[in-house]
PDB file of C-alpha atoms in Angstrom:
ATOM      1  CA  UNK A   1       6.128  20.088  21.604  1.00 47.00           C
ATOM      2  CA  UNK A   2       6.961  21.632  18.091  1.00 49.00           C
ATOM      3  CA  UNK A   3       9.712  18.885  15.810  1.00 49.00           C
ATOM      4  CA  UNK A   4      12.262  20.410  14.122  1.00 51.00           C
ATOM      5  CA  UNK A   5      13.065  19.965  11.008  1.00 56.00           C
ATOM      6  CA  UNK A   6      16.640  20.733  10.168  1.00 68.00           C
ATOM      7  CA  UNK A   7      17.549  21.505   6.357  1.00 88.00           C
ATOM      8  CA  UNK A   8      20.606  20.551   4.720  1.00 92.00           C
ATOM      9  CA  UNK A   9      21.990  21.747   1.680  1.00 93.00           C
ATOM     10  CA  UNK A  10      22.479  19.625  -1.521  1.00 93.00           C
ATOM     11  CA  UNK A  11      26.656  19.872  -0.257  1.00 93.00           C
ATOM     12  CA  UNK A  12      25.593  19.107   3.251  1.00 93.00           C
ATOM     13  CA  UNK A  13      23.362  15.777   2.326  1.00 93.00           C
ATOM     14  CA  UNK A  14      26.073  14.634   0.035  1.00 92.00           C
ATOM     15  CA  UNK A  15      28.770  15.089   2.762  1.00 93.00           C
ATOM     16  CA  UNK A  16      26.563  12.672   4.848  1.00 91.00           C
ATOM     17  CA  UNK A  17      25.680  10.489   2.461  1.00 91.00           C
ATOM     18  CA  UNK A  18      29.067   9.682   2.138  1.00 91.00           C
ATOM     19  CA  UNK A  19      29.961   8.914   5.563  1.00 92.00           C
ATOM     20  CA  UNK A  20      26.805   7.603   6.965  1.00 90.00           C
ATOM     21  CA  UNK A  21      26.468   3.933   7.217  1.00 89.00           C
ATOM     22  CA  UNK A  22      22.530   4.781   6.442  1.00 90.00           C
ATOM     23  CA  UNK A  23      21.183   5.403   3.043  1.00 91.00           C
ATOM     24  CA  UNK A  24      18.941   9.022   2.603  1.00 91.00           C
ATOM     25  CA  UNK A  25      16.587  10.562   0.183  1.00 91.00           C
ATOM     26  CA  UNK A  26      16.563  14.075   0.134  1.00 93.00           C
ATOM     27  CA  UNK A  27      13.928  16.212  -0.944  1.00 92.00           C
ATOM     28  CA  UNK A  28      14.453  20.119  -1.015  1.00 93.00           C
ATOM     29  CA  UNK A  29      16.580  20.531   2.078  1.00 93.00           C
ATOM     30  CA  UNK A  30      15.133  17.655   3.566  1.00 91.00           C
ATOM     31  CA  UNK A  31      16.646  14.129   4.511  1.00 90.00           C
ATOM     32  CA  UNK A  32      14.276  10.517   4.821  1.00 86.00           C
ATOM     33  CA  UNK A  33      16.436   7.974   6.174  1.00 87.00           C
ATOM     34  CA  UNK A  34      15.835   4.495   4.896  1.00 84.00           C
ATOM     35  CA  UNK A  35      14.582   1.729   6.637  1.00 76.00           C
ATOM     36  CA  UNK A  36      16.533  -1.494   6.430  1.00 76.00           C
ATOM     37  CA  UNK A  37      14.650  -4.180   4.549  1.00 81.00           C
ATOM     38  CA  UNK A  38      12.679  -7.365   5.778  1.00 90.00           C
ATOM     39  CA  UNK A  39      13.384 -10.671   4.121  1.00 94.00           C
ATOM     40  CA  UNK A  40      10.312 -10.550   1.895  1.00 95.00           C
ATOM     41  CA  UNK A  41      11.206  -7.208   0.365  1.00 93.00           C
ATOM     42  CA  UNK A  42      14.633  -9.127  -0.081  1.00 95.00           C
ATOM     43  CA  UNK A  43      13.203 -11.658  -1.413  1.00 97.00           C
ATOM     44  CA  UNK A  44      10.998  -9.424  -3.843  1.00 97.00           C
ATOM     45  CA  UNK A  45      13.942  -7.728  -5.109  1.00 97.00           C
ATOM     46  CA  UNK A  46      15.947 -10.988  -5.807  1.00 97.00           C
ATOM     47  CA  UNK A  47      12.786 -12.329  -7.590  1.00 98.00           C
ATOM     48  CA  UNK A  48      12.591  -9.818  -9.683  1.00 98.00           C
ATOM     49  CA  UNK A  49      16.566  -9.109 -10.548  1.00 98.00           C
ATOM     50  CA  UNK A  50      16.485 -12.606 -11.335  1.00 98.00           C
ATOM     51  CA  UNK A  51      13.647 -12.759 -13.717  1.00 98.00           C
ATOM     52  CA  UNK A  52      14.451  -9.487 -15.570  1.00 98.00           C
ATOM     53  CA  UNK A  53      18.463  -9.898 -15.755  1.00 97.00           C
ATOM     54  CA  UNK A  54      18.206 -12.635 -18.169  1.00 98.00           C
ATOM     55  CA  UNK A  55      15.719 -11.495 -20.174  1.00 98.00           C
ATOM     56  CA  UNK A  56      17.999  -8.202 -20.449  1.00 98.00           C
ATOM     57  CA  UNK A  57      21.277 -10.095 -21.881  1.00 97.00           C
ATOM     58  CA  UNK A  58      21.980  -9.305 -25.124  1.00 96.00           C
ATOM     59  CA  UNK A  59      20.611  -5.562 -24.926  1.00 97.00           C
ATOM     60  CA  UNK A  60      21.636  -2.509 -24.129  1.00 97.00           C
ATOM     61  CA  UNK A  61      19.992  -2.138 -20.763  1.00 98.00           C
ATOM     62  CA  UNK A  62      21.699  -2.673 -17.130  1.00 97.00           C
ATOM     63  CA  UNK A  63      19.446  -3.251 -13.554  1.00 98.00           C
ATOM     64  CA  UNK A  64      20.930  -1.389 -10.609  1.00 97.00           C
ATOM     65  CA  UNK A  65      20.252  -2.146  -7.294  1.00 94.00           C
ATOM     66  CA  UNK A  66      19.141   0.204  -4.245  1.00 92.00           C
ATOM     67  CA  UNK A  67      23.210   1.248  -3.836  1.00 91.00           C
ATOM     68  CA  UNK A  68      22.136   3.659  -6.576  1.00 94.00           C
ATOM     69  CA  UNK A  69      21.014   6.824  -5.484  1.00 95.00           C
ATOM     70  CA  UNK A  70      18.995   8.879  -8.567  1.00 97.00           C
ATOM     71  CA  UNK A  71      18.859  12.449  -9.073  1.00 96.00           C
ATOM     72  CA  UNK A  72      15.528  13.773  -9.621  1.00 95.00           C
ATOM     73  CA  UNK A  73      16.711  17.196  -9.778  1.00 94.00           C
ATOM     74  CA  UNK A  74      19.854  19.113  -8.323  1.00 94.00           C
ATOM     75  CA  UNK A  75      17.671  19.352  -5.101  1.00 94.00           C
ATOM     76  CA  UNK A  76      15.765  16.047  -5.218  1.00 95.00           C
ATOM     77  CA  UNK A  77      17.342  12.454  -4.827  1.00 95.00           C
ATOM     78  CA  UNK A  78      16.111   9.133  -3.895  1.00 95.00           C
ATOM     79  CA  UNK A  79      17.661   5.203  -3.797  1.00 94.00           C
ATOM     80  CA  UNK A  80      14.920   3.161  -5.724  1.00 95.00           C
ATOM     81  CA  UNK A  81      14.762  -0.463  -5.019  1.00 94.00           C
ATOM     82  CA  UNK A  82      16.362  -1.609  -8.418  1.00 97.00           C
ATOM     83  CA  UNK A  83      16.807   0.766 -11.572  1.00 98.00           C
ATOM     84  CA  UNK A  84      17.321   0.124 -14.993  1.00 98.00           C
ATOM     85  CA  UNK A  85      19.091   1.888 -17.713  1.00 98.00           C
ATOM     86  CA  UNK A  86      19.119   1.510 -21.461  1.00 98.00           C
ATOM     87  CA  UNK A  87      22.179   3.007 -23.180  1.00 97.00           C
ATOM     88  CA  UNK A  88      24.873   4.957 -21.444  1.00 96.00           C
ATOM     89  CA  UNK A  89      24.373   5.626 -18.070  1.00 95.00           C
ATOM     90  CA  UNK A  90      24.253   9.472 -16.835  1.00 96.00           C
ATOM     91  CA  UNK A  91      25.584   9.936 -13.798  1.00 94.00           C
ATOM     92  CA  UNK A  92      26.815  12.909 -11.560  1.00 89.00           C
ATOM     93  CA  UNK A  93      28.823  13.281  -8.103  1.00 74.00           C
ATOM     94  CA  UNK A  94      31.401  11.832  -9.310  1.00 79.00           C
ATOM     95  CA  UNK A  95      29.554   8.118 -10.813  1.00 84.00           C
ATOM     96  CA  UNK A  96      27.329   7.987  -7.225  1.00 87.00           C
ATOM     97  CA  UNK A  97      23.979   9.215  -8.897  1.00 95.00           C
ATOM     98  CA  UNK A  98      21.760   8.030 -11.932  1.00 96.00           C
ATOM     99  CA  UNK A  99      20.485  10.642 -13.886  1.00 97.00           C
ATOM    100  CA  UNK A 100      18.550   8.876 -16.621  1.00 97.00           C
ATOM    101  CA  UNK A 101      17.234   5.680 -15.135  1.00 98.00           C
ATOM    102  CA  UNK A 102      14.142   3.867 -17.947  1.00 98.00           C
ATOM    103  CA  UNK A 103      12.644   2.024 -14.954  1.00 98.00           C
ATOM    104  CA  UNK A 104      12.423   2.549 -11.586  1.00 97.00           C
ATOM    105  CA  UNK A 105      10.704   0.086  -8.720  1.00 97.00           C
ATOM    106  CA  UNK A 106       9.945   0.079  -5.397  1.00 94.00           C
ATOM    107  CA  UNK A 107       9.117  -2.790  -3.035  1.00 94.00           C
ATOM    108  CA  UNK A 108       6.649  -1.277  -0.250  1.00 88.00           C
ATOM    109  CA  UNK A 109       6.708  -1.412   3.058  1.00 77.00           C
ATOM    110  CA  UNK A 110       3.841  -0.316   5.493  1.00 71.00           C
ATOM    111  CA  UNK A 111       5.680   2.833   6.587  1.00 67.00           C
ATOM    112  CA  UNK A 112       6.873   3.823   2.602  1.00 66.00           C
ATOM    113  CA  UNK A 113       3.413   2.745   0.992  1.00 66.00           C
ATOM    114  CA  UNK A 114       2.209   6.571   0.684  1.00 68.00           C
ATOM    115  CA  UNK A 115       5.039   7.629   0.039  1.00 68.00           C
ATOM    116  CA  UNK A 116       5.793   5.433  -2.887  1.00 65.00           C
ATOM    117  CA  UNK A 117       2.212   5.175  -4.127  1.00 70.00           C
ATOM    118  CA  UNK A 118       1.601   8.824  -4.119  1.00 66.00           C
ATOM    119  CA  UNK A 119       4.501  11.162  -4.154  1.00 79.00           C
ATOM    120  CA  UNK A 120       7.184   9.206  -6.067  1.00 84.00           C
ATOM    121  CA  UNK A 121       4.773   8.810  -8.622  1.00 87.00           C
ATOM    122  CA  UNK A 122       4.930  12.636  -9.272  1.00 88.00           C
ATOM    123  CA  UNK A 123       8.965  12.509  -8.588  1.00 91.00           C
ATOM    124  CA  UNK A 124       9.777   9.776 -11.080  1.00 93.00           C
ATOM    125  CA  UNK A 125       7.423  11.437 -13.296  1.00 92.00           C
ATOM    126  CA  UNK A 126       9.503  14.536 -13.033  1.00 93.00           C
ATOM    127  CA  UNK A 127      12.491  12.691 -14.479  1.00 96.00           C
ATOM    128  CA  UNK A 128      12.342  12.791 -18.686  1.00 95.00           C
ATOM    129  CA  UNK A 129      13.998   9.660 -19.054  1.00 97.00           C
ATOM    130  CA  UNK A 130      11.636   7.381 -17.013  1.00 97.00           C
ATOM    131  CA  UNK A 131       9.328   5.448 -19.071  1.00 97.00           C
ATOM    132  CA  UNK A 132       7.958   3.301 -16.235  1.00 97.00           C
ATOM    133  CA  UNK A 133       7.845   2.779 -12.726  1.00 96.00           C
ATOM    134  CA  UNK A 134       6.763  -0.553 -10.881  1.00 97.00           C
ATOM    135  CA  UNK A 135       5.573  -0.851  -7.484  1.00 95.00           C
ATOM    136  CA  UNK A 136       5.200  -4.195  -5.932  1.00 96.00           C
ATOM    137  CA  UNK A 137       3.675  -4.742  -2.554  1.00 94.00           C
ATOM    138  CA  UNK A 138       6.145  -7.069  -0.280  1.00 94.00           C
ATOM    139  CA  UNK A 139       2.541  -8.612   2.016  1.00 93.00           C
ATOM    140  CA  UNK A 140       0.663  -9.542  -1.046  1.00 94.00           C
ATOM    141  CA  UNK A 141       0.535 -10.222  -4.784  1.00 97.00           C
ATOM    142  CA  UNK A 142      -0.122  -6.841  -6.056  1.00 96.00           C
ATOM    143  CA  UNK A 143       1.525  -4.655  -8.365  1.00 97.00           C
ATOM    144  CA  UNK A 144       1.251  -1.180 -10.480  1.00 96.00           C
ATOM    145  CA  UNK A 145       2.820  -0.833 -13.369  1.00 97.00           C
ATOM    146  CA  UNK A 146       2.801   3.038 -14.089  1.00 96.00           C
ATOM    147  CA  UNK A 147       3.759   4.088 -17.810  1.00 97.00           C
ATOM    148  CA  UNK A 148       4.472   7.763 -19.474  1.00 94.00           C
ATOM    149  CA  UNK A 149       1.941   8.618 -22.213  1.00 91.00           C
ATOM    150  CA  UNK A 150       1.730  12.537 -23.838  1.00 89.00           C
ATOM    151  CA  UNK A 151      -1.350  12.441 -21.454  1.00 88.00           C
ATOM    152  CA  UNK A 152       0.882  11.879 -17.924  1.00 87.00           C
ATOM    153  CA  UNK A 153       1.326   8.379 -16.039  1.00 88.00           C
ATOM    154  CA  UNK A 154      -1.358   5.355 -16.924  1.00 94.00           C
ATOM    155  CA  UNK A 155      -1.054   2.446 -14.917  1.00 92.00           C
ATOM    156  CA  UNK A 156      -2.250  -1.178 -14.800  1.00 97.00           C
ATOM    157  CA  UNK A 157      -2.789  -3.100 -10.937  1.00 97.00           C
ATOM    158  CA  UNK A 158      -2.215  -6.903 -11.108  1.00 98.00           C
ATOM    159  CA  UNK A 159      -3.004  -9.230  -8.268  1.00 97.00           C
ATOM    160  CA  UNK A 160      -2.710 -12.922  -9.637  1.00 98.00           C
ATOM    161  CA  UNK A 161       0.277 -14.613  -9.359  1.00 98.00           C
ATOM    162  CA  UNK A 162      -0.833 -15.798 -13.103  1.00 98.00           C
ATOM    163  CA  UNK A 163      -0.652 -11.898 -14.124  1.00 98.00           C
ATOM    164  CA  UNK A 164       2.400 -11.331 -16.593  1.00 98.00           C
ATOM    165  CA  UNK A 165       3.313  -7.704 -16.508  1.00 98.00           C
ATOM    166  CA  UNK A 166       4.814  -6.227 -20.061  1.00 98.00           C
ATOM    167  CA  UNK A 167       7.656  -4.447 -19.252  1.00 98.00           C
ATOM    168  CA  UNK A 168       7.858  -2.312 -22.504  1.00 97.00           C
ATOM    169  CA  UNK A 169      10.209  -0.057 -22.054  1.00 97.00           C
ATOM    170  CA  UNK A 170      12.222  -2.929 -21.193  1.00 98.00           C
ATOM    171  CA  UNK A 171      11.250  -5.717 -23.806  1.00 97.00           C
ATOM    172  CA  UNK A 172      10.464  -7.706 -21.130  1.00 97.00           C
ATOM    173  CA  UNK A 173       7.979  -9.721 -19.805  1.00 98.00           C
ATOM    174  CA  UNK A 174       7.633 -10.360 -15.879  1.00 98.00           C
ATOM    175  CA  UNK A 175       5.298 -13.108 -14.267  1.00 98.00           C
ATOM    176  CA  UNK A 176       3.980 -12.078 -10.455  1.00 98.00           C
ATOM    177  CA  UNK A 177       4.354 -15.395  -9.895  1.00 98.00           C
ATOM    178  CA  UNK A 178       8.432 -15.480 -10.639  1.00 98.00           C
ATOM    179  CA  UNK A 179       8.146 -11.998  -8.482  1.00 98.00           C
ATOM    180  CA  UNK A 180       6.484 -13.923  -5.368  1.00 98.00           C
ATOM    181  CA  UNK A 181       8.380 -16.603  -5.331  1.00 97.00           C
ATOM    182  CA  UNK A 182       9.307 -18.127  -1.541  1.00 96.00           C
ATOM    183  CA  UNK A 183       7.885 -14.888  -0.180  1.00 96.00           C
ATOM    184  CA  UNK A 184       5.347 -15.598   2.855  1.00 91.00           C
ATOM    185  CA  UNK A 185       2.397 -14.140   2.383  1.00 88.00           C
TER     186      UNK A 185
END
């Protein structure tokens, strides 16, 4: 038995968006709902917000959480795991969508893994402002730390909870261990 897929239009997706109770990426017509997190991806997330937000006080950059949904394009948009911006933030639909995020992460999960290991890699790369993009694993110390060159993305995989992580774009410095803090591996 064939699935159908039914396609929405940019209008359509933000019409839902706005009433749903559910978050959604949408990619070209169509929509990904998002999975609700488990307490170590929670617990990931807090980690990190809570190393990076004081090393960020005194500069020009702001962390946003997942509530944030980013434009990729005017057909493309997605709700990283946190977000940071340095300067003004761009937004559009009314102040609902980041346009010019620096950094972008994602905690994985075992049904996102491909997804945010493979083909956000190539969507966050298609955004000119993003410098980096982080992905942390939420089952085991591991990270990739992706960065823009002229050539396209290089990236860097950590898996010590002794690893520090340079966060240039940023000016900061994270430590996997702060990251994997109370998270039960």
């Amino acid at each position: 038995m064939a699935i159908e897929i039914q396609q929405l239009t940019v209008e359509q997706y933000l019409a839902l968006e706005a009433e749903s109770e559910i978050k959604h990426e949408y990619i070209d017509g169509e929509i990904f709902p998002m999975p609700g997190g488990t307490l170590n991806h929670d617990t990931v997330i807090m980690n990190l917000t809570g190393a990076l937000f004081p090393q960020l006080i005194g500069s020009d950059c702001r962390l946003h959480t997942s509530h944030m949904r980013v434009g990729v394009s005017p057909t493309r948009y997605v709700y990283p795991d946190l977000t940071a911006v340095c300067g003004e933030a761009e937004t559009d639909h009314g102040t609902t969508t980041l346009l010019n995020p620096v950094v972008v992460v994602e905690v994985t999960s075992p049904s996102s893994i491909e997804r945010d290991r493979v083909r956000k890699v190539e969507l966050y790369g298609d955004i000119p402002s993003v410098q980096g993009y982080l992905i942390l694993d939420q089952e085991r110390v591991f990270a990739q730390w992706h960065t823009r060159s002229e050539s396209g993305w290089q990236f860097r995989q950590f898996s010590d909870l002794a690893d520090e992580i340079e966060l240039e774009p940023l000016g900061c410095t994270l430590r996997l261990a702060d990251v994997y803090r109370s998270v039960a591996l």
